Tab-separated table of N, CA and C in Angstrom:
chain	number	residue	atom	x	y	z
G	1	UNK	N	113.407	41.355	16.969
G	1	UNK	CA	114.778	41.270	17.413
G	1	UNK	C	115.312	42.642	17.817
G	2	UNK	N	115.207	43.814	16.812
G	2	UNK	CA	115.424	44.742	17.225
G	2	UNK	C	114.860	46.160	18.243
G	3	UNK	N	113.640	45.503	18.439
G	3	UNK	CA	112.792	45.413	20.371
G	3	UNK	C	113.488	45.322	21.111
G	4	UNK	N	113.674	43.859	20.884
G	4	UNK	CA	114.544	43.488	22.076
G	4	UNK	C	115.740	43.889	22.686
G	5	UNK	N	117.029	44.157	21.379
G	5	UNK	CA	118.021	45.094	21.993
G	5	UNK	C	117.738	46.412	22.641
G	6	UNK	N	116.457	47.009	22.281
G	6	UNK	CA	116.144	47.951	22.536
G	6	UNK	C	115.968	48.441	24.031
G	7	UNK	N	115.132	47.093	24.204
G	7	UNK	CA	114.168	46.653	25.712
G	7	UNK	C	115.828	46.314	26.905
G	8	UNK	N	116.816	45.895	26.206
G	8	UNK	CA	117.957	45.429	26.747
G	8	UNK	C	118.832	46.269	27.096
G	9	UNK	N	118.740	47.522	26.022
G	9	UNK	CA	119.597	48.800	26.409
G	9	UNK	C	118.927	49.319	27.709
G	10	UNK	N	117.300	49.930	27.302
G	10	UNK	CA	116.914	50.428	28.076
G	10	UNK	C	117.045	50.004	29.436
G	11	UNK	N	117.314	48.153	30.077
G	11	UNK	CA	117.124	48.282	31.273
G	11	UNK	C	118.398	48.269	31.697
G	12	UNK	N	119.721	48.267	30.462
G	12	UNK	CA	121.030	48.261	31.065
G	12	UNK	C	121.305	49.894	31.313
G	13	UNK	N	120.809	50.682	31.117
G	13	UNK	CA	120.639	51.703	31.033
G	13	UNK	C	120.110	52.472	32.184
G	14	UNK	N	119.189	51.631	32.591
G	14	UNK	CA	118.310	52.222	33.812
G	14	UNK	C	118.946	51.316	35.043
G	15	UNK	N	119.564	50.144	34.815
G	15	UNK	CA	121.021	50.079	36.595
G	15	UNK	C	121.991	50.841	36.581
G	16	UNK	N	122.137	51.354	34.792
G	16	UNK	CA	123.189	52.146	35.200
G	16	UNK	C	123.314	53.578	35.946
G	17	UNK	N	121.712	54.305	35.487
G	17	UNK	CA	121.238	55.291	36.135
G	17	UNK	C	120.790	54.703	37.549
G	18	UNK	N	120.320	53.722	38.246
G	18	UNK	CA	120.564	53.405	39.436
G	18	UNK	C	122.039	53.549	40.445
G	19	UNK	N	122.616	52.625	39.507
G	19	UNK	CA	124.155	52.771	40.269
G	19	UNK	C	124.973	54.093	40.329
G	20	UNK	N	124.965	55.165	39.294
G	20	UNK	CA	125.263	56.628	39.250
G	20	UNK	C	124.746	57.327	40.366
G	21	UNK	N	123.309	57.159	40.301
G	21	UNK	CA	122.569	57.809	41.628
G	21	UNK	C	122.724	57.254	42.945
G	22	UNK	N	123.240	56.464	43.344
G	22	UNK	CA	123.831	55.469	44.080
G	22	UNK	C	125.266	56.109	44.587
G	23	UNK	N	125.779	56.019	43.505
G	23	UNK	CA	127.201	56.888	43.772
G	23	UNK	C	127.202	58.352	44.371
G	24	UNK	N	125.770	59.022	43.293
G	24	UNK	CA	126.189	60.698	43.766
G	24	UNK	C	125.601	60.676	45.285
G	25	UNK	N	124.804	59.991	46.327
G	25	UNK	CA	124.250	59.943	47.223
G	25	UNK	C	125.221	59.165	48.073
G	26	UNK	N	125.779	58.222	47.921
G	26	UNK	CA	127.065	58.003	49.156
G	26	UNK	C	128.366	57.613	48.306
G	27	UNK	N	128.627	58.453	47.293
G	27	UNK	CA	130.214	59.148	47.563
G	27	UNK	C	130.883	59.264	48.823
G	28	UNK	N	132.302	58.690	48.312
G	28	UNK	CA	133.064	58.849	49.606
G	28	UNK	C	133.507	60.579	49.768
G	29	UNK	N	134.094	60.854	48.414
G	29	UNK	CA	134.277	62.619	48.120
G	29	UNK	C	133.416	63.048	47.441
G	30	UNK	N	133.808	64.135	47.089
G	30	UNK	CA	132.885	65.454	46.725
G	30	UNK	C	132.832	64.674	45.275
G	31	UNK	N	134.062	65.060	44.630
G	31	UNK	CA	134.574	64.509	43.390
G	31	UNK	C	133.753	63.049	42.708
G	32	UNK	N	133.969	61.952	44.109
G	32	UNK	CA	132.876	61.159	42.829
G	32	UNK	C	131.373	61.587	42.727
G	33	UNK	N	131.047	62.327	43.569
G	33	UNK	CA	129.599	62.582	43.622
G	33	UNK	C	129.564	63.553	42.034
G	34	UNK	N	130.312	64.036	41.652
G	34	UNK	CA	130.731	65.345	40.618
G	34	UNK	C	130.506	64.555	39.478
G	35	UNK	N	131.313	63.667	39.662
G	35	UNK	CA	131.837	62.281	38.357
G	35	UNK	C	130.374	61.338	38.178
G	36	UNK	N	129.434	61.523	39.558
G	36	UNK	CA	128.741	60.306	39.096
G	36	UNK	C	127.104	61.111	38.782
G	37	UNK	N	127.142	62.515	38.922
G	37	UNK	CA	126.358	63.525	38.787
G	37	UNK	C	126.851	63.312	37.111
G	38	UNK	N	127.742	63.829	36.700
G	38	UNK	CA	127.672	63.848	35.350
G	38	UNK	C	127.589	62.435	34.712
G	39	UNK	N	128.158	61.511	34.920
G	39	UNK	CA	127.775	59.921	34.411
G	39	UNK	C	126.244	59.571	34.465
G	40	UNK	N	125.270	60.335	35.412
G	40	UNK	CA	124.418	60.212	35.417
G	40	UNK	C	123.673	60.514	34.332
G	41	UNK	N	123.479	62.103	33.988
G	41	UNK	CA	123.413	62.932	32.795
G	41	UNK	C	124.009	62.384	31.625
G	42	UNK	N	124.723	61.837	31.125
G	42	UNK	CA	125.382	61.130	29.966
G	42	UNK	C	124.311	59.913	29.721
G	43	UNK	N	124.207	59.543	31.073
G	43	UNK	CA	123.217	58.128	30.666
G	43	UNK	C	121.797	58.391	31.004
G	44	UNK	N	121.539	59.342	31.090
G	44	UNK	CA	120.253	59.656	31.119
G	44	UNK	C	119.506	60.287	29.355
G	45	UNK	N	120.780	60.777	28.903
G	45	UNK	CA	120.825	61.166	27.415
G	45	UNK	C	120.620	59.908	26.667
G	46	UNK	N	121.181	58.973	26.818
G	46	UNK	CA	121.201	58.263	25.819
G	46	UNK	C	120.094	57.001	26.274
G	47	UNK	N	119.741	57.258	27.550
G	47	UNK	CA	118.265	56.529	27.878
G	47	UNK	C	117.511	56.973	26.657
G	48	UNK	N	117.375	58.321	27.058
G	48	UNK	CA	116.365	59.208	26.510
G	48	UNK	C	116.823	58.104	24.738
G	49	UNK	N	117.760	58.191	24.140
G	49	UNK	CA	118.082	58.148	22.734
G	49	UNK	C	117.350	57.110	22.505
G	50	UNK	N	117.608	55.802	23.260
G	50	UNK	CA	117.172	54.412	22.994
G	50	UNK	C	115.386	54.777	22.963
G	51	UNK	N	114.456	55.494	24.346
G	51	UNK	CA	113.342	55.648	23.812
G	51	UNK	C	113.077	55.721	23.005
G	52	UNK	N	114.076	57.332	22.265
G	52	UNK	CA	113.238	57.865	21.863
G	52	UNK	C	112.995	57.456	19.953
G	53	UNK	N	114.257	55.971	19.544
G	53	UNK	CA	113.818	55.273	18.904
G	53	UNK	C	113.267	54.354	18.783
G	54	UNK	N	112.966	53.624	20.097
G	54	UNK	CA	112.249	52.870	20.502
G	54	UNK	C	110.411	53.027	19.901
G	55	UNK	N	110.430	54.771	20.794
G	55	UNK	CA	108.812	55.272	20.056
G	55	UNK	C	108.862	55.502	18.464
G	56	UNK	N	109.889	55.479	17.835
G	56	UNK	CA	109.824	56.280	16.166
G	56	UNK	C	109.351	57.594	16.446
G	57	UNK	N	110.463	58.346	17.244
G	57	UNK	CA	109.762	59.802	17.504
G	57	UNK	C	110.773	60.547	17.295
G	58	UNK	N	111.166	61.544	17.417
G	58	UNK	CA	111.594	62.944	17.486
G	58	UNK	C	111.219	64.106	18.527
G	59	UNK	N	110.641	64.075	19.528
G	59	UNK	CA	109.943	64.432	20.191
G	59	UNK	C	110.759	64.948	21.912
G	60	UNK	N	111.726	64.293	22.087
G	60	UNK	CA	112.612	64.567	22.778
G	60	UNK	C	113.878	64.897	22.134
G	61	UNK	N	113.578	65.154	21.074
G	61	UNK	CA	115.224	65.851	21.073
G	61	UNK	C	116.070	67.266	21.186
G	62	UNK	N	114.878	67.934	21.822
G	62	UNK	CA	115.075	68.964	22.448
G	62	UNK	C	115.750	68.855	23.924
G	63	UNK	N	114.579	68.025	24.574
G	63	UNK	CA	114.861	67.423	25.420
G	63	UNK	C	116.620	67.048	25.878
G	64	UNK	N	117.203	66.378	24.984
G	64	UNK	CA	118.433	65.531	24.599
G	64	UNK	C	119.183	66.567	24.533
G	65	UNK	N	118.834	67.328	23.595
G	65	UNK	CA	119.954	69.207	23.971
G	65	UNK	C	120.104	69.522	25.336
G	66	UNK	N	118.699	69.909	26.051
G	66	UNK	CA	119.522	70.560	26.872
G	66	UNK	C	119.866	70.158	27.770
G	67	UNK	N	119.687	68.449	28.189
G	67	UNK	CA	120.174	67.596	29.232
G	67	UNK	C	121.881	68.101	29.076
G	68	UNK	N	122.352	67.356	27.790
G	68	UNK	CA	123.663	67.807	27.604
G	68	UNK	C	124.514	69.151	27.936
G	69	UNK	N	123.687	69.888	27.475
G	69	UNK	CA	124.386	71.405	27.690
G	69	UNK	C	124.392	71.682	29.259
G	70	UNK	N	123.202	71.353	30.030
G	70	UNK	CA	122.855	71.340	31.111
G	70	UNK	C	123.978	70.330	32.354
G	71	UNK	N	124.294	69.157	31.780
G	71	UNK	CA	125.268	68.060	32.036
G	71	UNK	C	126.767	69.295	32.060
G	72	UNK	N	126.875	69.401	31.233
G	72	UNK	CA	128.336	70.067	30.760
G	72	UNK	C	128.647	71.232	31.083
G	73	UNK	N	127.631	72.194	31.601
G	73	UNK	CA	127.591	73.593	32.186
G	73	UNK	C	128.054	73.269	33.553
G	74	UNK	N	126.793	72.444	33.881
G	74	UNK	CA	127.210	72.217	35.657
G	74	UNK	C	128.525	71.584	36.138
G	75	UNK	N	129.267	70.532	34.907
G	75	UNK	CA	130.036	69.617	35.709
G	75	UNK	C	131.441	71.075	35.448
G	76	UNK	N	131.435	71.423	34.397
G	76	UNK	CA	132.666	72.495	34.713
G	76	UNK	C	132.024	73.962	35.659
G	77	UNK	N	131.076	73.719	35.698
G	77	UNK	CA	130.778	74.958	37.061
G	77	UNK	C	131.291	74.527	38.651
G	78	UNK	N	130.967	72.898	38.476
G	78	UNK	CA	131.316	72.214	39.990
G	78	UNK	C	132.547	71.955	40.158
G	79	UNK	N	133.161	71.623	38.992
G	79	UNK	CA	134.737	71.515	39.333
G	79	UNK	C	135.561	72.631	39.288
G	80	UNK	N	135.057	73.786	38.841
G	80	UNK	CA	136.068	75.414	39.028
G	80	UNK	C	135.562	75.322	40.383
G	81	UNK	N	134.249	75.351	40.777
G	81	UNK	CA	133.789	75.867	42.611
G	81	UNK	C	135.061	74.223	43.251
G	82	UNK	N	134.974	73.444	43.353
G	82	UNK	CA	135.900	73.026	43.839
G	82	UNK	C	137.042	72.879	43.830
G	83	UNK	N	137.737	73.192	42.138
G	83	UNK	CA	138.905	73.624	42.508
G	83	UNK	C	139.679	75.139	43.306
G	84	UNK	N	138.580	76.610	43.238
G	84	UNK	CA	138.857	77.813	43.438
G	84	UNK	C	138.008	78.036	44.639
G	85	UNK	N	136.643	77.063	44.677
G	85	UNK	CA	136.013	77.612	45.930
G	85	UNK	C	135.148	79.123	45.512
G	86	UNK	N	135.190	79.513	44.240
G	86	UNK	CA	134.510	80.025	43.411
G	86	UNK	C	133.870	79.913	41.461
G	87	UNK	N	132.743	80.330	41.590
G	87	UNK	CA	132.777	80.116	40.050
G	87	UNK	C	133.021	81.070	39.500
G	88	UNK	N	132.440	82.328	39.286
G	88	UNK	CA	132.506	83.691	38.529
G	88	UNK	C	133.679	84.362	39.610
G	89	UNK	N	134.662	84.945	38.526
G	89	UNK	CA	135.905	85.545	38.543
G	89	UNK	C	135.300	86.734	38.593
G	90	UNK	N	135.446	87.614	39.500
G	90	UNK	CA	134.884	88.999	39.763
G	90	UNK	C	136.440	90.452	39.467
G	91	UNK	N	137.407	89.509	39.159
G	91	UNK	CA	138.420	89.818	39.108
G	91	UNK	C	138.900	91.656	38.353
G	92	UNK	N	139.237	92.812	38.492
G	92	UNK	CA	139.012	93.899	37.661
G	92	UNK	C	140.480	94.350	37.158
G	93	UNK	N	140.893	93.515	36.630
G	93	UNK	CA	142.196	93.795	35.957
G	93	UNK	C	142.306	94.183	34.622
């Protein structure tokens, strides 16, 4: 039984990483491509989670770090470059 939810996450999991990638490739704006870049990464984490109890492993959870950090670096790097049109403040005040 508990396979099966497993087997059920994973493939609700994997349209959802279809439909994200879907989005970041014909976005109407920049912005959902931003939104569906990081929705992507969120559900690509917790793909990873369902595996990676799926296997009885530990083995990606490194892995699972730095998707996240990696997710969360870029989406506030992409939204300062689109809100300023820059990321690093070179600023000497």
């Amino acid at each position: 039984m508990f396979e099966t939810v497993l087997l059920i996450g994973l493939v609700i999991f994997s349209l959802s990483l279809l439909l994200c990638l879907w989005r970041a490739l014909k976005g109407p704006t920049l912005w959902d491509r931003v939104i569906a870049l990081d929705s992507f990464g969120l559900n690509l984490i917790g793909f990873i989670g369902i595996l990676m109890i799926r296997q009885s492993t530990s083995a990606y959870a490194e892995v699972v770090l730095v998707l996240g950090i990696l997710a969360f670096v870029g989406s506030v790097s992409l939204a300062k470059f689109l809100e300023r049109g820059v990321v690093i403040d070179r600023d000497s005040h």
